[in-house]
């Protein structure tokens, strides 16, 4: 569950302690699995996608900002949902990968993440208050690193860059309600994080990571189809 207070989002999470002297001291996870998100790592043709509804992208932006201000915490979002029906995709993955977000100075090797996750104990409930979003003007220095340990996409970077990504995702989420393509076809390419990647560039030689909005609440064509279907069902003898 997520609430807002004067423009600042509060995240209800579980904090799981990580044993050992190195790496993160805790893993932060939402108390309930996030909805309205689909994550495709760039391993399939080097094209990666973050697909989200308005609420999904706003929440994801808040989690990136939370990871940015948490020098000893790692954020884990067990997404695991199916691909939104409206979004065309020709790669093999249909179910979402999990998303892991961490600062690059955390000291955890990406390949160590599956082992860390298996050893996590039960968590204690916490309420987190990430920084409020800002207008994403300019691009901070430093590159985002991508890795795919297990069935997860791990995103790492300097704190300032993670804050910037959170702002970009928040702006994309806010844009969904007024985007023409979302209203007409159900989805729209809203932003690209490729320019922020350490080795980003045109696929298939380099990884790309794009942000797509897909929200049935704002898909007018879908509402008309549902209305017609409901009318047909009532008139059918």
C-alpha positions as MATLAB code, in Angstrom:
seq = 'XXXXXXXXXXXXXXXXXXXXXXXXXXXXXXXXXXXXXXXXXXXXXXXXXXXXXXXXXXXXXXXXXXXXXXXXXXXXXXXXXXXXXXXXXXXXXXXXXXXXXXXXXXXXXXXXXXXXXXXXXXXXXXXXXXXXXXXXXXXXXXXXXXXXXXXXXXXXXXXXXXXXXXXXXXXXXXXXXXXXXXXXXXXXXXXXXXXXXXXXXXXXXXXXXXXXXXXXXXXXXXXXXXXXXXXXXXXXX';
ca = [
       0.000    0.000    0.000;
       1.196    3.492   -0.830;
      -0.084    6.854    0.381;
       0.761   10.467   -0.429;
       1.302   13.325    1.989;
       1.645   16.859    0.552;
       3.187   15.559   -2.682;
       5.513   13.170   -0.881;
       4.787    9.484   -1.315;
       4.984    7.094    1.617;
       5.906    3.492    0.870;
       4.756    0.662    3.130;
       7.513   -1.920    3.005;
       9.223   -4.852    4.649;
      12.822   -4.445    5.790;
      14.786   -7.714    5.709;
      18.164   -7.805    7.452;
      21.090   -9.089    5.391;
      23.614  -11.193    7.342;
      27.310  -10.512    6.869;
      29.624   -7.519    7.214;
      29.772   -6.616    3.513;
      27.215   -5.327    1.053;
      23.771   -4.073    2.057;
      22.561   -4.218    5.642;
      18.922   -4.647    4.611;
      16.686   -5.337    1.636;
      13.566   -3.220    1.224;
      10.508   -4.757   -0.437;
       6.912   -3.559   -0.824;
       4.547   -5.279    1.605;
       2.378   -6.258   -1.345;
       3.638   -7.187   -4.816;
       3.499   -4.107   -7.062;
       0.792   -3.961   -9.709;
       0.823   -2.307  -13.098;
       4.476   -3.038  -13.909;
       6.181   -5.325  -16.425;
       9.975   -5.535  -16.631;
      11.776   -7.000  -19.635;
      15.593   -7.105  -19.306;
      17.609   -6.143  -22.394;
      19.008   -9.659  -22.815;
      16.457  -10.331  -25.570;
      17.958   -8.468  -28.519;
      19.459   -5.877  -26.160;
      16.114   -4.058  -25.951;
      14.825   -3.671  -22.405;
      11.442   -2.301  -21.399;
       9.922   -0.895  -18.243;
       6.169   -0.958  -18.834;
       3.888    0.614  -16.285;
       0.497    2.073  -15.567;
       0.281    5.569  -14.151;
       0.283    4.278  -10.573;
       2.954    1.694  -11.368;
       5.405    4.261  -12.748;
       4.754    6.750   -9.934;
       5.465    4.037   -7.366;
       8.554    2.878   -9.251;
       9.894    6.414   -9.346;
       9.466    6.633   -5.578;
      11.371    3.360   -5.110;
      14.281    4.640   -7.220;
      14.441    7.780   -5.087;
      14.308    5.632   -1.959;
      17.233    3.540   -3.181;
      19.169    6.742   -3.907;
      19.014    7.973   -0.300;
      19.653    4.532    1.239;
      23.426    3.910    1.251;
      23.084    0.591    3.122;
      19.811   -0.648    1.628;
      18.931   -2.481   -1.560;
      15.443   -2.282   -3.100;
      13.839   -5.458   -4.416;
      10.549   -5.335   -6.339;
       9.161   -8.836   -6.968;
       7.085   -7.851   -9.991;
       6.376  -11.156  -11.737;
       3.285  -10.002  -13.655;
       2.212  -10.808  -17.217;
       2.819   -8.513  -20.172;
       0.028   -5.937  -20.633;
      -2.176   -7.056  -23.521;
      -2.023   -3.722  -25.336;
       1.786   -3.636  -25.568;
       3.231   -5.363  -28.677;
       6.271   -7.497  -28.021;
       8.071  -10.054  -30.154;
      10.665  -11.312  -27.693;
      10.425  -14.532  -25.682;
       9.667  -13.267  -22.139;
       5.968  -13.010  -21.325;
       6.235  -12.794  -17.537;
       7.996   -9.922  -15.890;
      11.416  -10.120  -14.309;
      11.952   -8.822  -10.791;
      13.639   -5.460  -10.397;
      16.570   -4.782   -8.048;
      17.779   -1.200   -7.460;
      20.929   -0.264   -5.570;
      23.546    2.425   -5.284;
      26.808    1.571   -6.988;
      28.740    2.256   -3.769;
      26.841   -0.461   -1.915;
      29.589   -3.004   -2.533;
      27.428   -5.931   -3.686;
      28.418   -7.919   -6.748;
      25.324   -8.379   -8.954;
      26.029  -12.109   -9.239;
      25.694  -12.388   -5.446;
      22.065  -11.233   -5.439;
      20.386  -14.676   -5.892;
      22.311  -16.018   -2.893;
      21.426  -12.980   -0.787;
      17.762  -13.380   -1.631;
      17.703  -17.064   -0.693;
      19.129  -16.270    2.769;
      16.812  -13.385    3.615;
      14.914  -13.757    6.894;
      11.393  -12.543    7.564;
      11.005   -8.792    7.467;
       9.640   -6.141    9.784;
       7.105   -3.586    8.538;
       8.399   -0.058    7.968;
       7.028    3.126    6.412;
       9.454    4.852    4.050;
       9.438    8.470    2.936;
      11.426    8.947   -0.270;
      12.262   12.464   -1.449;
       9.538   14.190   -3.478;
       9.981   14.155   -7.267;
      11.576   17.055   -9.111;
      11.472   18.189  -12.726;
      13.985   15.922  -14.532;
      16.036   18.635  -16.237;
      19.549   17.735  -17.396;
      21.364   14.450  -16.864;
      23.754   13.855  -13.964;
      27.162   12.363  -14.629;
      27.892    8.689  -14.234;
      26.294    5.694  -15.948;
      23.654    3.234  -14.890;
      24.868   -0.346  -14.718;
      22.608   -3.223  -15.763;
      22.962   -6.856  -14.782;
      20.671   -9.873  -14.934;
      21.336  -12.138  -11.958;
      18.806  -14.926  -11.975;
      15.375  -13.845  -13.119;
      15.928  -10.190  -12.225;
      17.059   -6.924  -13.738;
      19.528   -5.221  -11.404;
      19.983   -1.480  -11.902;
      22.833    0.293  -10.109;
      24.221    3.795  -10.215;
      25.362    6.819   -8.206;
      22.809    8.329   -5.845;
      22.286   11.436   -7.988;
      21.614    9.299  -11.056;
      19.090    7.074   -9.249;
      17.297   10.215   -8.067;
      17.201   11.425  -11.670;
      15.767    8.111  -12.899;
      13.091    8.368  -10.202;
      12.198   11.836  -11.496;
      12.024   10.593  -15.107;
       9.726    7.724  -14.133;
       7.507   10.033  -12.106;
       7.202   12.462  -15.048;
       6.339    9.543  -17.363;
       3.650    8.351  -14.972;
       2.108   11.805  -14.721;
       2.069   12.106  -18.519;
       0.022    8.935  -19.103;
      -3.364   10.510  -18.358;
      -2.989   13.031  -21.192;
      -0.994   10.985  -23.717;
      -2.805   10.579  -27.057;
      -1.278    7.209  -27.910;
      -2.264    5.723  -24.545;
      -5.848    6.872  -25.124;
      -5.948    5.616  -28.721;
      -3.958    2.363  -28.682;
      -3.426    1.642  -24.983;
       0.324    2.234  -24.798;
       2.972    4.850  -25.563;
       6.754    5.213  -25.470;
       7.148    7.898  -22.814;
      10.870    8.057  -22.044;
      14.197    6.368  -22.647;
      16.886    5.593  -20.101;
      19.342    4.468  -22.782;
      21.333    7.697  -22.612;
      21.889    7.111  -18.896;
      23.277    3.581  -19.325;
      26.991    3.016  -18.923;
      27.186    1.191  -22.262;
      23.880    2.264  -23.782;
      23.327    2.731  -27.495;
      21.310    1.444  -30.434;
      20.326   -2.221  -30.132;
      21.371   -4.899  -30.947;
      25.003   -3.847  -30.502;
      24.310   -2.004  -27.234;
      21.622   -2.253  -24.561;
      18.577   -0.008  -24.660;
      16.110    0.607  -21.843;
      12.835    2.359  -22.637;
       9.860    3.397  -20.503;
       6.420    2.551  -21.884;
       3.110    3.673  -20.422;
       0.178    1.245  -20.630;
      -2.903    1.954  -18.554;
      -6.398    0.638  -19.368;
      -7.943    3.400  -17.220;
      -7.007    5.921  -19.904;
      -7.532    3.736  -22.952;
     -10.705    5.132  -24.543;
     -10.904    2.438  -27.225;
     -10.903   -0.249  -24.551;
     -13.739    1.486  -22.683;
     -15.802    1.705  -25.880;
     -15.252   -1.993  -26.603;
     -16.299   -2.919  -23.075;
     -19.375   -0.714  -23.337;
     -20.384   -2.329  -26.641;
     -19.769   -5.798  -25.230;
     -21.919   -5.030  -22.197;
     -24.724   -3.723  -24.428;
     -24.543   -6.769  -26.700;
     -24.736   -9.117  -23.728;
     -27.840   -7.389  -22.406;
     -29.636   -7.481  -25.769;
     -28.748  -11.095  -26.659;
     -31.736  -13.386  -25.935;
];
